[in-house]
mmCIF file of C-alpha atoms in Angstrom:
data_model
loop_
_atom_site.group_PDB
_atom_site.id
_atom_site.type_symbol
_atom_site.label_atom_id
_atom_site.label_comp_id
_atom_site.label_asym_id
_atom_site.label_seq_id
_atom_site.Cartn_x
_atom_site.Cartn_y
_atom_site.Cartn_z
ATOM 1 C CA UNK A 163 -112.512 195.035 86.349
ATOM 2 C CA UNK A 164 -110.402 192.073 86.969
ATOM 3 C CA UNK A 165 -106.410 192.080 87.834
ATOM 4 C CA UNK A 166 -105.605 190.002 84.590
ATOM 5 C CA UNK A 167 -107.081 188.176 82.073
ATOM 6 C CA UNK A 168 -109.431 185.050 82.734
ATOM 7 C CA UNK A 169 -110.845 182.834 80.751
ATOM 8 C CA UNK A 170 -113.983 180.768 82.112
ATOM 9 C CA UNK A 171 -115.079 177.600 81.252
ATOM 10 C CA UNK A 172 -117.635 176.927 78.652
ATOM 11 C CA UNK A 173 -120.284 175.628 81.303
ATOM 12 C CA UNK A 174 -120.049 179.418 82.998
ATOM 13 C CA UNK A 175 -120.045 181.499 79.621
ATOM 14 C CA UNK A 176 -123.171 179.620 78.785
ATOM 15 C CA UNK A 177 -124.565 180.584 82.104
ATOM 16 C CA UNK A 178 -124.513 184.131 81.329
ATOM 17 C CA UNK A 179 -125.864 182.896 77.638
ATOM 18 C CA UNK A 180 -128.467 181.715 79.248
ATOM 19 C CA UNK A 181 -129.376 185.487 81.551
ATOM 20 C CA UNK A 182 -128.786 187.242 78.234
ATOM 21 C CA UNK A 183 -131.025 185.685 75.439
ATOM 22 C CA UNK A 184 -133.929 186.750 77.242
ATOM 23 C CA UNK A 185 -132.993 190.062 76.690
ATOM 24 C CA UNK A 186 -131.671 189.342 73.672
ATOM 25 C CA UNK A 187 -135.041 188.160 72.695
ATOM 26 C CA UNK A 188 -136.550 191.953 72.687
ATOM 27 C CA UNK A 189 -133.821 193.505 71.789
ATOM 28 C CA UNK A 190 -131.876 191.630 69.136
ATOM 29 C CA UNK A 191 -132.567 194.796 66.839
ATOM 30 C CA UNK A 192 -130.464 196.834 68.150
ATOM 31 C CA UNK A 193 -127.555 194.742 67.891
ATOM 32 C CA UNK A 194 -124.983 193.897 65.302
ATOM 33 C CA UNK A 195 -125.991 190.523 64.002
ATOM 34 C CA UNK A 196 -121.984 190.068 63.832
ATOM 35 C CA UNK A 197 -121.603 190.755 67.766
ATOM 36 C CA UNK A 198 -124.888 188.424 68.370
ATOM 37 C CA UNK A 199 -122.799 185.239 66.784
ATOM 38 C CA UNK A 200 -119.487 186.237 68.512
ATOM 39 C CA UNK A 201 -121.498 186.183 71.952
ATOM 40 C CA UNK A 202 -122.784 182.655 71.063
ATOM 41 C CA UNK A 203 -119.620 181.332 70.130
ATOM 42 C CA UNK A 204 -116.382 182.733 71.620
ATOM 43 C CA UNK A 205 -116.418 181.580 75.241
ATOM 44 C CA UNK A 206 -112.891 184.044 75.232
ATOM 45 C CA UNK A 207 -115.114 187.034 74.706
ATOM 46 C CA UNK A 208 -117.856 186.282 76.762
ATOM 47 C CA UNK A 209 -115.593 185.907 79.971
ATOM 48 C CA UNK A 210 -114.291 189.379 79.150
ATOM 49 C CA UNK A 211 -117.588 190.374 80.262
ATOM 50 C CA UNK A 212 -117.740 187.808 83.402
ATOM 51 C CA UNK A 213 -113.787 189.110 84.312
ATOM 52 C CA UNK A 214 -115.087 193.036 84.021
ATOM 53 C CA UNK A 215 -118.350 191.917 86.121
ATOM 54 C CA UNK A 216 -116.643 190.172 88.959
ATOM 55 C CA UNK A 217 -118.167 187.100 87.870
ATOM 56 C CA UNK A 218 -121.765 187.916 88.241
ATOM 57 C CA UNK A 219 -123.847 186.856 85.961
ATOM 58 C CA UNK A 220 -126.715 188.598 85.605
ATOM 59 C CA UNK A 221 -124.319 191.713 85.276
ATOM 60 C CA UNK A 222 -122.333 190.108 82.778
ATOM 61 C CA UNK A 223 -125.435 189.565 80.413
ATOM 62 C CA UNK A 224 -126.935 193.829 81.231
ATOM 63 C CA UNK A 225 -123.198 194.511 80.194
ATOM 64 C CA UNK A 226 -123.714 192.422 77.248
ATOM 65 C CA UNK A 227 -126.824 194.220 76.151
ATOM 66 C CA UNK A 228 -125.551 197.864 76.537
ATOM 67 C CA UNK A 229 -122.187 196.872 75.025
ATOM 68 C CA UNK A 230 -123.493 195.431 72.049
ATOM 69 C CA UNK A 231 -126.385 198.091 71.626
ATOM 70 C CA UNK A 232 -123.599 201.150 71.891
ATOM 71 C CA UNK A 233 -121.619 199.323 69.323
ATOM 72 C CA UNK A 234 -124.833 199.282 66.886
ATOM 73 C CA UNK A 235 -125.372 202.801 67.485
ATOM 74 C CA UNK A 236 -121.535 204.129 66.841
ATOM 75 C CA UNK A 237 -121.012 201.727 64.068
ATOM 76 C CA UNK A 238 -118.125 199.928 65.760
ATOM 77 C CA UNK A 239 -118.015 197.551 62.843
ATOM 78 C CA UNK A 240 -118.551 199.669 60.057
ATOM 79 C CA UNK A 241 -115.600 201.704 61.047
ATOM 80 C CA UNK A 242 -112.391 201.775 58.666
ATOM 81 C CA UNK A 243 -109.466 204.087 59.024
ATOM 82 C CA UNK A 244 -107.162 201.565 57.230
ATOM 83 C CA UNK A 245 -106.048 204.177 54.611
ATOM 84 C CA UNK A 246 -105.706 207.088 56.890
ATOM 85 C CA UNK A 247 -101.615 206.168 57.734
ATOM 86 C CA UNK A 248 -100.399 209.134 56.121
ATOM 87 C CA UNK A 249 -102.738 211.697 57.884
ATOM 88 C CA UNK A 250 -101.043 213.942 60.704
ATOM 89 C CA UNK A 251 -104.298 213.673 62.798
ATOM 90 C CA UNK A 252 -105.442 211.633 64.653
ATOM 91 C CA UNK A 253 -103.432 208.303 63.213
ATOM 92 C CA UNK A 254 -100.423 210.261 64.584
ATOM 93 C CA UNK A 255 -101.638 210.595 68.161
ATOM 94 C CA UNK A 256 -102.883 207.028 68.652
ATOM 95 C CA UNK A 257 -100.910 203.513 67.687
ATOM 96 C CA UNK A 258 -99.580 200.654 68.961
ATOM 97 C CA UNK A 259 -95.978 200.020 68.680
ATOM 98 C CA UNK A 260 -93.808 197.318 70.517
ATOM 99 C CA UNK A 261 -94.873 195.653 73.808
ATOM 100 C CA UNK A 262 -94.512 195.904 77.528
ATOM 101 C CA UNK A 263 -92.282 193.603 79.694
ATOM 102 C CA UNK A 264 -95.391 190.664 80.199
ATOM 103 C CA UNK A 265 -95.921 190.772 76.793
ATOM 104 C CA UNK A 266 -98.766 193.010 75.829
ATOM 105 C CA UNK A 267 -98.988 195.152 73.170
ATOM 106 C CA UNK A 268 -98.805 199.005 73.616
ATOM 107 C CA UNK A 269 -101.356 201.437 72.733
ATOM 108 C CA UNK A 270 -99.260 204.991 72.695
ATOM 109 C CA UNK A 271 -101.580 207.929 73.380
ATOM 110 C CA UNK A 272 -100.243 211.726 72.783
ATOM 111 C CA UNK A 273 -102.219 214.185 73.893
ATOM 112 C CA UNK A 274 -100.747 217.040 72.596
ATOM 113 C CA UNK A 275 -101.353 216.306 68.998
ATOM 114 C CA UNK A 276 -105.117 215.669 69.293
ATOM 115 C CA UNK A 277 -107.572 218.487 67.843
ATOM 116 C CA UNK A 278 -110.789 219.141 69.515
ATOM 117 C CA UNK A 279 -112.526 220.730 66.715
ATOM 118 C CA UNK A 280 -112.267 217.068 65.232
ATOM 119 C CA UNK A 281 -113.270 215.199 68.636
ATOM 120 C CA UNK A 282 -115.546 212.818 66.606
ATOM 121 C CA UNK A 283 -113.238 211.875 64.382
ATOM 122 C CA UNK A 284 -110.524 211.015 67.302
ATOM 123 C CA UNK A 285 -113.012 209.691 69.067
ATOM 124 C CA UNK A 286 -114.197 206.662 65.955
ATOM 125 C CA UNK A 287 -110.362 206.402 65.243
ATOM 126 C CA UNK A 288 -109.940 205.312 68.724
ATOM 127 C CA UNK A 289 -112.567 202.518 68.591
ATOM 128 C CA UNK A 290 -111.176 201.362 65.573
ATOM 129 C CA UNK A 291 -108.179 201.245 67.082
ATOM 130 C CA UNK A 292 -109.658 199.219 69.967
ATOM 131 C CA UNK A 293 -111.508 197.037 67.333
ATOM 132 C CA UNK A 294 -108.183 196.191 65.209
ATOM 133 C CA UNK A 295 -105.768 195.623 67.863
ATOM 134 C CA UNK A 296 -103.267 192.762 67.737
ATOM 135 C CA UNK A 297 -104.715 189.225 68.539
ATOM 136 C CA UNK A 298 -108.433 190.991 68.720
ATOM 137 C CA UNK A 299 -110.151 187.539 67.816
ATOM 138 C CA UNK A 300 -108.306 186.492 70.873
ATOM 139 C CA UNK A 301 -110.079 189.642 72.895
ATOM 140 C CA UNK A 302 -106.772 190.712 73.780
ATOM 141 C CA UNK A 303 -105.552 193.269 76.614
ATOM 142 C CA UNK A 304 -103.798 196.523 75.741
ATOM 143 C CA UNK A 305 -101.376 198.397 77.826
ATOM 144 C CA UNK A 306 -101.812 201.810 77.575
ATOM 145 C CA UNK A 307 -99.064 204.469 77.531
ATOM 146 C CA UNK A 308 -100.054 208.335 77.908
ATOM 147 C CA UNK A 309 -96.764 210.926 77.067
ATOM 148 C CA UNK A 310 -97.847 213.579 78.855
ATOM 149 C CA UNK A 311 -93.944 215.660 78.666
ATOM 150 C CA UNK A 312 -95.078 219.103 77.797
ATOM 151 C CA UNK A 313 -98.312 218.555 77.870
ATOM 152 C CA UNK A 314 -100.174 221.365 79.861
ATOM 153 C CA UNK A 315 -103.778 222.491 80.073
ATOM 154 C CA UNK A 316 -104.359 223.955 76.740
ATOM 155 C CA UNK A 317 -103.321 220.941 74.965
ATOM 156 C CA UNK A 318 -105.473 218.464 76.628
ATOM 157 C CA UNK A 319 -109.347 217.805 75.468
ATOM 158 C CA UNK A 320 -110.860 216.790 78.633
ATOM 159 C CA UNK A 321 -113.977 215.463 76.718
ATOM 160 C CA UNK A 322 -112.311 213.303 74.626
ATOM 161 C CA UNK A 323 -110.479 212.050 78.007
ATOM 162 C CA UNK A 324 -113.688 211.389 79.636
ATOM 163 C CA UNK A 325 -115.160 209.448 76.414
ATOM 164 C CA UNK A 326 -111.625 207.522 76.135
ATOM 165 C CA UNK A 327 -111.845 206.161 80.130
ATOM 166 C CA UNK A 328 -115.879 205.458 79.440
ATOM 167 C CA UNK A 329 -114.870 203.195 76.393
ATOM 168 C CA UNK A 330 -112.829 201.094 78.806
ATOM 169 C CA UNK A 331 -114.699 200.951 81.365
ATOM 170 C CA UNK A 332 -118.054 200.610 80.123
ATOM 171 C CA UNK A 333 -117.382 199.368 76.335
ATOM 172 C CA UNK A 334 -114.576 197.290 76.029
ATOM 173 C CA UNK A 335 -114.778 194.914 78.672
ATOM 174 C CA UNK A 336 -111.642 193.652 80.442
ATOM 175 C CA UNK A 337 -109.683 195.402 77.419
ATOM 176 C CA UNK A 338 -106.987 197.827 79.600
ATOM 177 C CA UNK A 339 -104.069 195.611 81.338
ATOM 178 C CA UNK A 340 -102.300 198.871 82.222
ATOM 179 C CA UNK A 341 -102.345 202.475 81.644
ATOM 180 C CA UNK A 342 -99.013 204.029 81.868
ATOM 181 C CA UNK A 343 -99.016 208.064 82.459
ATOM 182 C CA UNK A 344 -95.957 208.956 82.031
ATOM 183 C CA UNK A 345 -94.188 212.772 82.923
ATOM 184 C CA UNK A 346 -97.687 214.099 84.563
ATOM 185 C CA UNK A 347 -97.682 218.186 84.820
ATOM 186 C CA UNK A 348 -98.829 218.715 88.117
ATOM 187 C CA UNK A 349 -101.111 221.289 86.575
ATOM 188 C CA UNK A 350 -102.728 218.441 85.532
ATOM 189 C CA UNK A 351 -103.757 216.873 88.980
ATOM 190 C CA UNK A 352 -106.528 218.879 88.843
ATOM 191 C CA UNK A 353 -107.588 217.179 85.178
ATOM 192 C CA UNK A 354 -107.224 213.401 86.491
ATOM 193 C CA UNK A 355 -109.762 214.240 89.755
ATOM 194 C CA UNK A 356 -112.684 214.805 87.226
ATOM 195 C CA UNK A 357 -111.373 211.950 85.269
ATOM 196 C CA UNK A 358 -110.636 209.606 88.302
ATOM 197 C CA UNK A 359 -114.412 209.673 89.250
ATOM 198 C CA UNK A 360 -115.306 208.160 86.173
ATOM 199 C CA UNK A 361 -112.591 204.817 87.341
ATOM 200 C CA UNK A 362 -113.493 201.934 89.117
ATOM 201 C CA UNK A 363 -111.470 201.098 92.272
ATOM 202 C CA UNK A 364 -110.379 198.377 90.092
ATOM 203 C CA UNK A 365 -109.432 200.226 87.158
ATOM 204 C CA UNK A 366 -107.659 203.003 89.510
ATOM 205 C CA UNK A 367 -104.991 199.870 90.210
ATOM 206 C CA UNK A 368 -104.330 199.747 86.939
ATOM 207 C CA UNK A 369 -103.624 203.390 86.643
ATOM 208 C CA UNK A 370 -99.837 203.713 87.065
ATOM 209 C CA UNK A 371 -98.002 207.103 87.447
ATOM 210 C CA UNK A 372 -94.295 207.081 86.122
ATOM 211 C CA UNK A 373 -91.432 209.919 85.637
ATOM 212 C CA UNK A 374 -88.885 209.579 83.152
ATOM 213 C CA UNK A 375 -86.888 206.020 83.386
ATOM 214 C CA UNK A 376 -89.333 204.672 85.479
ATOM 215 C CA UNK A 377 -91.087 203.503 83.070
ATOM 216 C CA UNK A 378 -88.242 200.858 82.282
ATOM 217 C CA UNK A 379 -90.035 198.876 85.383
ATOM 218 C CA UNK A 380 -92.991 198.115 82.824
ATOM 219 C CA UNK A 381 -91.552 198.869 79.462
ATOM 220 C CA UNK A 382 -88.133 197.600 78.441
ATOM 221 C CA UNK A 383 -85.678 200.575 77.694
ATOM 222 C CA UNK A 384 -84.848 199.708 73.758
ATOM 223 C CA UNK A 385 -89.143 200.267 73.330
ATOM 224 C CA UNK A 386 -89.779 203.235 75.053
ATOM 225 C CA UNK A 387 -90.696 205.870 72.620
ATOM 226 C CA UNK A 388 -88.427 208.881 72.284
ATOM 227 C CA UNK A 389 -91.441 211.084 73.840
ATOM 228 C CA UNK A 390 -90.888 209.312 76.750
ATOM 229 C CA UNK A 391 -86.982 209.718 77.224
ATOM 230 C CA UNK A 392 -85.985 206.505 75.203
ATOM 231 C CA UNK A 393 -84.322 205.520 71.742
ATOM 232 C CA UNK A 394 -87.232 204.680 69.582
ATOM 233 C CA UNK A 395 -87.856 207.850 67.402
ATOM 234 C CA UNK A 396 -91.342 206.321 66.191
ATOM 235 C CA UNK A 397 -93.388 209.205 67.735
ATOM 236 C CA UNK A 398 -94.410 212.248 65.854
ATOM 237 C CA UNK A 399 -92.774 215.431 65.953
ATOM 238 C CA UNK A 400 -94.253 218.775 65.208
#
């Protein structure tokens, strides 16, 4: 994964066109016809792909091909949660609300209200969440802020955790700016070493680990969530 978001020129996107219609050729079935035109004609999404890829090609168009056949087979576009806002779980867990310092809107994450007898369920809300985020036509970056505070090992889902980081890294490409875990238990630590195998080295750096008003250095005080020690009360309470 890249530091940033790039956008390459038309000439290069069409390059990894190019590596991925042959592929696209036998497989074109198990994609989306929806995704198929969006690869052909947003040169914005396509160097999402070349960004996450380092700029390789031929990797760009395999990523291509696996993205757009897991989105087929989980129904990423089919997915609608639109009139679900009044529902404790999981709309309560996951949203966006306000943006960091650079500008990027904020995807807050808490654990501690998620349910793992419904895992599925958080699990499709979450790539609808992904799917409807602000400036998505755009194939925008999200920063992402976990409240951990209080959260200790009977309240986190460590499946659900793995299938969250695999989204990123191997489903969204080029999606995460940030992820902001904020107030860590250190009976935790032992939780992010099975997670932090499934990382990158590039998506590591984009791991940050905060406590309490440090996270002013990314997130401006008046929009940190009361979860996380500041004013803004729009988090769910038990």
């Amino acid at each position: 994964m890249a530091d940033g978001p790039v956008t390459f020129s038309k000439e290069e996107c069409d390059e990894v066109r190019n590596k991925f219609q042959p592929i696209a050729d036998e497989n074109e079935a198990k994609y989306h016809p929806d995704d198929v035109d969006r690869i052909k004609s947003d040169d914005i999404y396509v160097s999402r792909f070349l960004s996450h890829q380092k700029q390789d090609k031929a990797a760009a168009a395999n990523m291509i091909d696996s993205v757009l056949t897991w989105r087929k087979e989980n129904r990423v576009r089919d997915l609608d949660f639109s009139d679900m806002k009044d529902k404790v779980s999981p709309v309560k867990s996951m949203f966006y609300r306000s943006k960091d310092k650079e500008g990027t809107n904020i995807l807050w994450v808490q654990p501690k209200f998620m349910d793992a007898t419904i895992r599925e369920e958080f699990q499709q809300y979450l790539l609808w969440l992904i799917e409807t985020r602000p400036d998505a036509d755009k194939s925008s970056q999200i920063t992402i802020a976990l409240a951990l505070d209080s959260v200790g090992l009977t309240e986190v889902d460590i499946e659900f955790i793995k299938f969250f980081i695999n989204v990123f890294m191997y489903y969204s490409p080029d999606t995460m700016k940030r992820m902001i875990v904020h107030n860590m238990h250190w009976l935790l630590n032992g939780v992010w070493k099975v997670v932090s195998v499934l990382l990158s080295e590039g998506a590591k750096k984009r791991v940050v680990f905060l406590k309490n008003k440090d996270i002013h250095e990314y997130i401006a005080e008046e929009n940190v969530l009361t979860c996380c020690g500041g004013p803004d009360p729009n988090c769910y309470k038990a």
